[in-house]
Amino acid sequence: SRIYNKNNDVTKTWKGRTEQLLRVDDHDFTMRPAFGGPAIPVGVDVQVESLDSISEVDMDFTMTLYLRHYWKDERLSFPSTTNKSMTFDGRLVKKIWVPDVFFVHSKRSFIHDTTTDNIMLRVFPDGHVLYSMRITVTAMCNMDFSRFPLDSQTCSLELESYAYTDEDLMLYWKNGNESLKTDEKISLSQFLIQKFHTTSRLAFYSSTGWYNRLYINFTLRRHIFFFLLQTYFPATLMVMLSWVSFWIDRRAVPARVSLGITTVLTMSTIITGVNASMPRVSYIKAVDIYLWVSFVFVFLSVLEYAAVNYLTTVQERKERKLRERFPCTCGIPHSKTMMLDGNYSESDANSLAGYTRNQMVPEEEKQEKMVVHLAMSNESNSSRKRGLKGHVGLRIIQNTHAIDKYSRLIFPGTYIFFNLIYWSVFS
């Protein structure tokens, strides 16, 4: 048994047995099989090992795959009683004809060469050949970011013969859709792989003619949770933080201004960070709509306080001029002057009318109240009430607190309405 196994090693029994068995030196392998005759069919199947990366900035993807070709070359047929194939590595590939398949729209690609070239050649006695190699390729993927990050992308890897037209080489998927196999462990951090499928069609070049082209198509759906945490939630919180300004006293200028400016700058930082990781496309993305609408809400909250502060200043100036113009219309001494900030009812005003300024307000708050002089004359009670009602009505109209009150309802209501429309359209 041991003697038989030793004698069965053709490398020992006959020097150069492989090349003579395949008759490599007897043929011109610079020409395709059946040169001058009908197109040679070359079947292709692919096993995708991994999707290494998807780049939005470069608009490309990187894939590692096993690419296998099947064809028949009668020049490589050899006699065999067992009908078993012979397997070789990449060294024999350089001596025979192999299909010149390349990747259309590829940027970079290479055959793995550790520890040797990852190439296999299997030859059957009737001349059928299996040619397999392990390749990593980076190819273009035209992505549409109009719905980013709530988008799905469809990319394709295209295979085609470089030299042989469809009259010389017929490239086809060997087993239809079954020709494409994928590793079940394939996963990406930002994408969910929805579907892999194959297609084929003819490609035309004006100078060289028609070529068979094969497509490996795959559809990717982006995971939204990452962007919810990094973009949408921070932007929403910044908008809600800007609403805090409506509950702060309008005379607290440093507090309200610093809060508004801080939220505006934070929104600018969020927008800049998102755009830094995206290509400079000339159309509006879904995330741009959300961020810029949020930015507008934050900016309007700053303008709201500017309006409140301006109207307050104008109102105080008018009251000051009125007091300077009619200094004696108060009808009461200084001790009968009461403090009113515009929110008291008529009954409150009547109940407080007899209190002095010092009795009502602590010393540190004296300058923070608007002085309203109530006329205490000997007129009838009804006429006094009518005058007081008119004055209070005027105060309510001119009261700048009303802007804050309306803003507390309008801003959140409008932003919630925008969110309902946004997520119903893009989700």
XYZ file of C-alpha atoms in Angstrom:
427
model
C 0.000 0.000 0.000
C 2.821 2.417 0.843
C 4.626 1.563 -2.403
C 1.462 2.274 -4.417
C 0.974 5.653 -2.773
C 4.515 6.665 -3.560
C 4.261 5.611 -7.191
C 0.948 7.474 -7.527
C 2.724 10.823 -7.056
C 3.030 12.026 -10.661
C 5.604 14.662 -9.697
C 8.005 11.838 -8.870
C 7.216 9.334 -11.583
C 7.394 11.720 -14.535
C 9.216 15.012 -14.655
C 6.973 17.711 -16.084
C 4.027 15.337 -16.087
C 1.464 18.091 -15.386
C 2.333 20.297 -18.331
C 2.600 17.337 -20.682
C -0.679 15.919 -19.435
C -2.446 19.245 -20.089
C -0.353 19.899 -23.244
C 0.150 23.533 -22.221
C 3.135 23.982 -24.531
C 1.310 22.548 -27.544
C -1.224 25.391 -27.828
C -1.285 29.150 -28.185
C -3.189 30.294 -25.130
C -3.082 33.939 -26.182
C -6.259 33.148 -28.154
C -9.558 32.280 -26.548
C -11.017 28.780 -26.866
C -12.712 28.169 -30.228
C -11.095 31.305 -31.620
C -12.902 32.502 -34.762
C -15.998 30.488 -33.908
C -19.064 31.272 -31.815
C -18.826 33.148 -28.522
C -17.478 31.084 -25.641
C -19.885 30.945 -22.699
C -18.306 31.872 -19.371
C -20.455 31.271 -16.297
C -19.891 33.317 -13.170
C -20.870 32.851 -9.564
C -19.925 34.944 -6.540
C -19.785 34.405 -2.828
C -19.698 37.664 -0.869
C -17.459 37.299 2.152
C -17.959 40.755 3.644
C -19.098 44.303 3.053
C -16.185 46.137 4.589
C -17.386 49.727 4.496
C -19.833 52.209 3.009
C -18.554 55.751 2.572
C -21.057 58.581 2.130
C -18.332 61.176 1.630
C -16.609 59.268 -1.205
C -19.822 57.629 -2.401
C -18.311 54.174 -2.623
C -18.332 50.783 -0.939
C -15.710 48.108 -0.296
C -16.527 44.432 -0.722
C -14.517 41.228 -0.348
C -15.737 38.311 -2.456
C -14.873 34.980 -4.040
C -15.187 35.335 -7.813
C -15.492 32.081 -9.775
C -15.516 31.523 -13.541
C -16.643 28.401 -15.404
C -15.851 27.654 -19.038
C -14.669 24.846 -21.297
C -11.309 24.793 -23.032
C -10.768 21.558 -24.937
C -7.063 22.340 -25.176
C -6.821 21.513 -21.445
C -8.632 18.158 -21.670
C -6.653 15.105 -20.592
C -7.236 11.354 -20.462
C -8.435 10.005 -17.141
C -10.019 6.748 -16.067
C -11.341 8.113 -12.755
C -12.791 11.364 -14.221
C -11.249 13.271 -11.332
C -10.204 16.884 -11.649
C -6.779 18.361 -11.079
C -6.302 21.448 -8.928
C -3.590 24.048 -9.363
C -2.680 27.394 -7.836
C -1.955 30.740 -9.465
C 1.255 29.646 -11.173
C -0.555 27.762 -13.939
C -2.950 30.645 -14.527
C -0.145 32.653 -16.105
C 0.351 29.980 -18.786
C -3.224 29.462 -20.006
C -6.160 31.539 -21.220
C -8.501 32.906 -18.552
C -11.419 35.366 -18.910
C -10.407 39.020 -18.640
C -13.222 40.070 -16.320
C -12.890 43.471 -14.644
C -15.014 45.572 -12.285
C -16.755 48.501 -13.928
C -16.608 51.794 -11.966
C -14.101 50.318 -9.511
C -11.674 52.662 -7.776
C -9.318 50.138 -6.215
C -9.141 46.361 -6.218
C -6.617 43.649 -5.475
C -6.275 39.884 -5.274
C -5.259 38.732 -1.820
C -1.722 37.362 -1.801
C -1.194 36.095 1.758
C 0.460 33.709 2.055
C 0.411 33.172 -1.697
C -1.909 34.490 -4.388
C -5.452 33.444 -3.446
C -6.138 31.834 -6.812
C -7.388 28.350 -7.582
C -7.607 26.584 -10.948
C -9.448 23.276 -11.230
C -9.334 21.394 -14.558
C -11.597 18.461 -15.437
C -10.718 15.711 -17.952
C -13.249 16.965 -20.533
C -11.678 20.458 -20.499
C -14.092 22.202 -18.140
C -12.304 24.750 -15.977
C -13.126 26.347 -12.629
C -11.162 29.511 -11.957
C -11.585 31.077 -8.500
C -9.973 34.058 -6.805
C -10.451 36.114 -3.638
C -10.758 39.834 -4.345
C -11.343 43.011 -2.410
C -12.793 45.795 -4.545
C -13.807 49.390 -3.860
C -16.408 50.615 -6.348
C -18.593 53.659 -6.890
C -22.135 53.837 -5.600
C -24.277 56.764 -6.680
C -26.191 57.563 -3.508
C -29.241 59.760 -3.107
C -29.203 61.620 0.222
C -32.486 63.508 -0.195
C -33.989 61.380 2.623
C -30.811 61.052 4.713
C -30.647 59.652 7.393
C -34.026 57.999 6.805
C -32.840 56.639 3.481
C -32.197 53.353 1.698
C -29.353 52.951 -0.790
C -29.041 50.522 -3.689
C -25.509 49.824 -4.886
C -24.187 47.450 -7.521
C -20.893 45.819 -8.396
C -20.588 45.370 -12.173
C -18.529 42.700 -13.938
C -17.612 42.767 -17.597
C -15.035 41.443 -20.040
C -12.569 44.122 -20.956
C -11.490 42.915 -24.414
C -14.074 40.436 -25.697
C -17.424 41.663 -27.005
C -20.581 39.561 -26.887
C -19.529 38.022 -30.218
C -16.473 36.434 -28.597
C -17.403 35.925 -24.952
C -20.848 35.394 -23.454
C -20.722 36.270 -19.757
C -23.681 34.979 -17.754
C -24.736 34.064 -14.219
C -24.148 30.329 -13.965
C -27.180 29.517 -11.799
C -29.326 32.637 -12.088
C -30.073 34.232 -8.715
C -28.562 31.188 -7.026
C -25.207 32.292 -8.414
C -24.884 34.877 -5.641
C -24.192 33.605 -2.134
C -23.635 35.731 0.932
C -22.176 35.037 4.324
C -24.863 35.069 6.999
C -22.552 37.011 9.316
C -22.382 40.047 7.040
C -23.344 43.168 8.999
C -22.660 46.880 8.945
C -22.713 49.391 11.784
C -24.973 51.922 10.059
C -26.891 49.760 7.582
C -29.222 46.800 7.499
C -28.677 44.651 4.412
C -32.134 44.083 2.991
C -31.502 42.209 -0.243
C -28.839 40.781 -2.563
C -29.785 39.902 -6.141
C -28.267 39.555 -9.598
C -29.099 41.084 -12.967
C -27.435 41.196 -16.374
C -27.674 43.237 -19.537
C -25.687 44.436 -22.535
C -23.475 47.512 -22.297
C -22.584 49.511 -25.373
C -19.394 51.449 -26.058
C -19.348 53.638 -29.147
C -15.805 52.653 -30.149
C -15.710 48.946 -29.311
C -19.258 47.532 -29.370
C -21.556 45.518 -27.119
C -20.458 43.685 -23.984
C -22.189 41.374 -21.532
C -22.344 42.977 -18.098
C -23.273 41.287 -14.836
C -24.571 43.134 -11.769
C -24.382 42.273 -8.095
C -27.119 44.461 -6.595
C -27.689 44.983 -2.887
C -30.051 47.243 -0.973
C -29.074 48.858 2.325
C -31.388 50.551 4.823
C -29.788 52.936 7.277
C -30.175 52.439 11.011
C -31.857 55.551 12.416
C -31.139 55.065 16.121
C -27.572 56.416 15.881
C -28.808 59.642 14.315
C -31.635 59.932 16.827
C -29.085 59.964 19.624
C -26.478 62.125 17.918
C -28.571 64.607 15.942
C -32.336 64.622 16.432
C -32.517 64.403 20.235
C -29.854 67.108 20.845
C -31.526 69.431 18.344
C -34.932 68.882 19.943
C -33.535 69.501 23.421
C -31.916 72.740 22.266
C -35.239 73.970 20.910
C -36.975 73.058 24.171
C -34.202 74.774 26.129
C -34.797 77.983 24.189
C -38.413 77.950 25.416
C -37.191 78.316 29.015
C -36.538 81.956 28.155
C -40.303 82.600 28.016
C -40.620 81.824 31.738
C -37.768 84.109 32.808
C -38.511 87.685 33.904
C -38.196 89.986 30.925
C -36.025 92.380 32.960
C -33.423 89.615 33.478
C -31.546 90.657 30.344
C -28.289 88.716 30.928
C -30.144 85.463 31.645
C -32.414 85.570 28.622
C -29.806 86.838 26.170
C -27.146 84.311 27.223
C -29.664 81.463 27.051
C -30.730 82.454 23.552
C -27.197 82.900 22.241
C -26.066 79.594 23.782
C -28.838 77.612 22.085
C -28.181 79.322 18.745
C -24.465 78.487 18.884
C -25.170 74.892 19.921
C -27.529 74.410 16.984
C -24.869 75.829 14.669
C -22.375 73.292 16.036
C -24.803 70.403 15.472
C -25.450 71.486 11.872
C -21.732 71.856 11.181
C -20.961 68.429 12.654
C -23.576 66.686 10.512
C -22.478 68.374 7.290
C -18.807 67.619 7.967
C -19.459 63.883 7.554
C -21.526 64.275 4.379
C -20.643 65.011 0.752
C -21.302 68.542 -0.448
C -24.462 67.798 -2.363
C -26.429 70.622 -3.929
C -29.858 69.475 -2.763
C -31.574 69.544 0.618
C -31.405 66.461 2.811
C -34.087 65.381 5.270
C -31.782 66.042 8.213
C -31.150 69.563 6.875
C -34.863 70.312 6.991
C -35.120 69.206 10.613
C -31.974 70.977 11.791
C -32.667 74.241 10.013
C -36.283 74.383 11.156
C -35.021 73.753 14.700
C -32.435 76.492 14.190
C -35.173 78.888 13.076
C -37.193 78.096 16.219
C -34.183 78.825 18.415
C -33.432 82.016 16.500
C -37.042 83.181 16.761
C -36.937 82.735 20.531
C -34.049 85.221 20.602
C -35.985 87.643 18.399
C -39.007 87.182 20.677
C -37.065 88.511 23.621
C -35.702 91.346 21.507
C -39.306 92.333 20.757
C -40.312 92.033 24.422
C -37.378 94.123 25.567
C -37.954 96.786 22.916
C -41.676 97.127 23.637
C -40.976 97.323 27.363
C -38.479 100.119 26.796
C -40.901 102.038 24.562
C -43.719 101.681 27.092
C -41.607 102.871 30.007
C -40.444 105.862 27.980
C -44.057 106.838 27.213
C -45.027 106.585 30.882
C -42.046 108.655 31.930
C -42.958 111.388 29.471
C -46.541 111.263 30.656
C -45.511 111.791 34.269
C -43.181 114.632 33.326
C -45.924 116.334 31.285
C -48.676 116.061 33.901
C -46.919 116.098 37.245
C -50.012 117.135 39.282
C -52.667 114.881 37.820
C -52.008 112.220 40.384
C -54.196 113.977 42.923
C -52.465 112.300 45.852
C -49.203 112.834 47.676
C -46.175 110.684 46.952
C -47.005 108.426 49.872
C -50.183 107.321 48.112
C -48.375 106.071 45.028
C -48.747 102.325 44.510
C -46.716 99.804 42.589
C -48.325 97.869 39.769
C -46.644 95.709 37.186
C -49.662 95.406 34.924
C -51.002 92.080 36.179
C -53.308 93.307 38.986
C -57.070 93.384 38.674
C -59.236 96.355 39.553
C -60.081 94.944 42.964
C -56.387 94.492 43.685
C -55.768 98.062 42.680
C -58.527 99.343 44.987
C -57.325 97.239 47.899
C -53.744 98.412 47.470
C -54.494 102.048 46.735
C -54.007 103.186 50.311
C -50.627 101.564 50.834
C -47.500 103.558 50.540
C -44.670 102.610 48.253
C -42.447 101.645 51.124
C -45.102 99.430 52.660
C -45.722 97.392 49.577
C -42.325 96.657 48.092
C -38.976 95.860 49.678
C -36.176 98.311 49.120
C -34.278 96.145 46.606
C -37.359 95.745 44.386
C -38.327 99.389 44.165
C -36.542 99.965 40.886
C -37.919 96.778 39.341
C -41.577 97.883 39.460
C -43.349 100.197 37.101
C -44.952 103.145 38.886
C -48.583 103.667 38.064
C -50.290 106.735 39.525
C -53.924 106.165 40.233
C -56.049 109.311 40.285
C -57.877 109.552 43.614
C -60.255 112.443 43.011
C -63.677 113.389 44.425
C -65.443 112.151 41.313
C -68.308 109.757 41.579
C -67.587 106.091 42.131
C -68.944 105.078 38.720
C -66.830 107.560 36.772
C -63.759 106.515 38.761
C -64.402 102.871 37.892
C -64.832 103.684 34.226
C -61.559 105.563 34.156
C -59.752 102.780 35.971
C -61.185 100.137 33.627
C -60.009 102.053 30.586
C -56.571 102.493 32.061
C -56.265 98.784 32.951
C -57.521 97.801 29.481
C -54.842 99.993 27.912
C -52.255 98.414 30.185
C -53.317 94.904 29.124
C -53.007 95.821 25.455
C -49.590 97.361 25.989
C -48.416 94.705 28.425
C -45.357 93.006 26.938
C -45.929 89.972 29.158
C -48.597 88.910 26.679
C -45.930 88.103 24.088
C -44.265 85.666 26.454
C -47.624 84.134 27.345
C -48.536 83.554 23.724
C -45.039 82.254 22.942
C -45.332 79.619 25.662
C -48.174 78.068 23.670
C -47.364 78.961 20.063
C -43.733 77.783 19.986
C -44.279 74.275 21.459
C -47.514 73.764 19.522
C -45.941 74.727 16.193
C -42.851 72.592 16.818
C -44.925 69.525 17.721
C -46.993 70.045 14.566
C -43.810 70.247 12.502
C -42.523 66.998 14.038
C -45.769 65.191 13.229
C -45.555 66.244 9.585
C -41.810 65.542 9.329
C -41.886 61.985 10.715
C -45.044 61.073 8.804
C -43.428 62.147 5.511
C -39.918 60.740 5.937
C -40.421 57.676 8.106
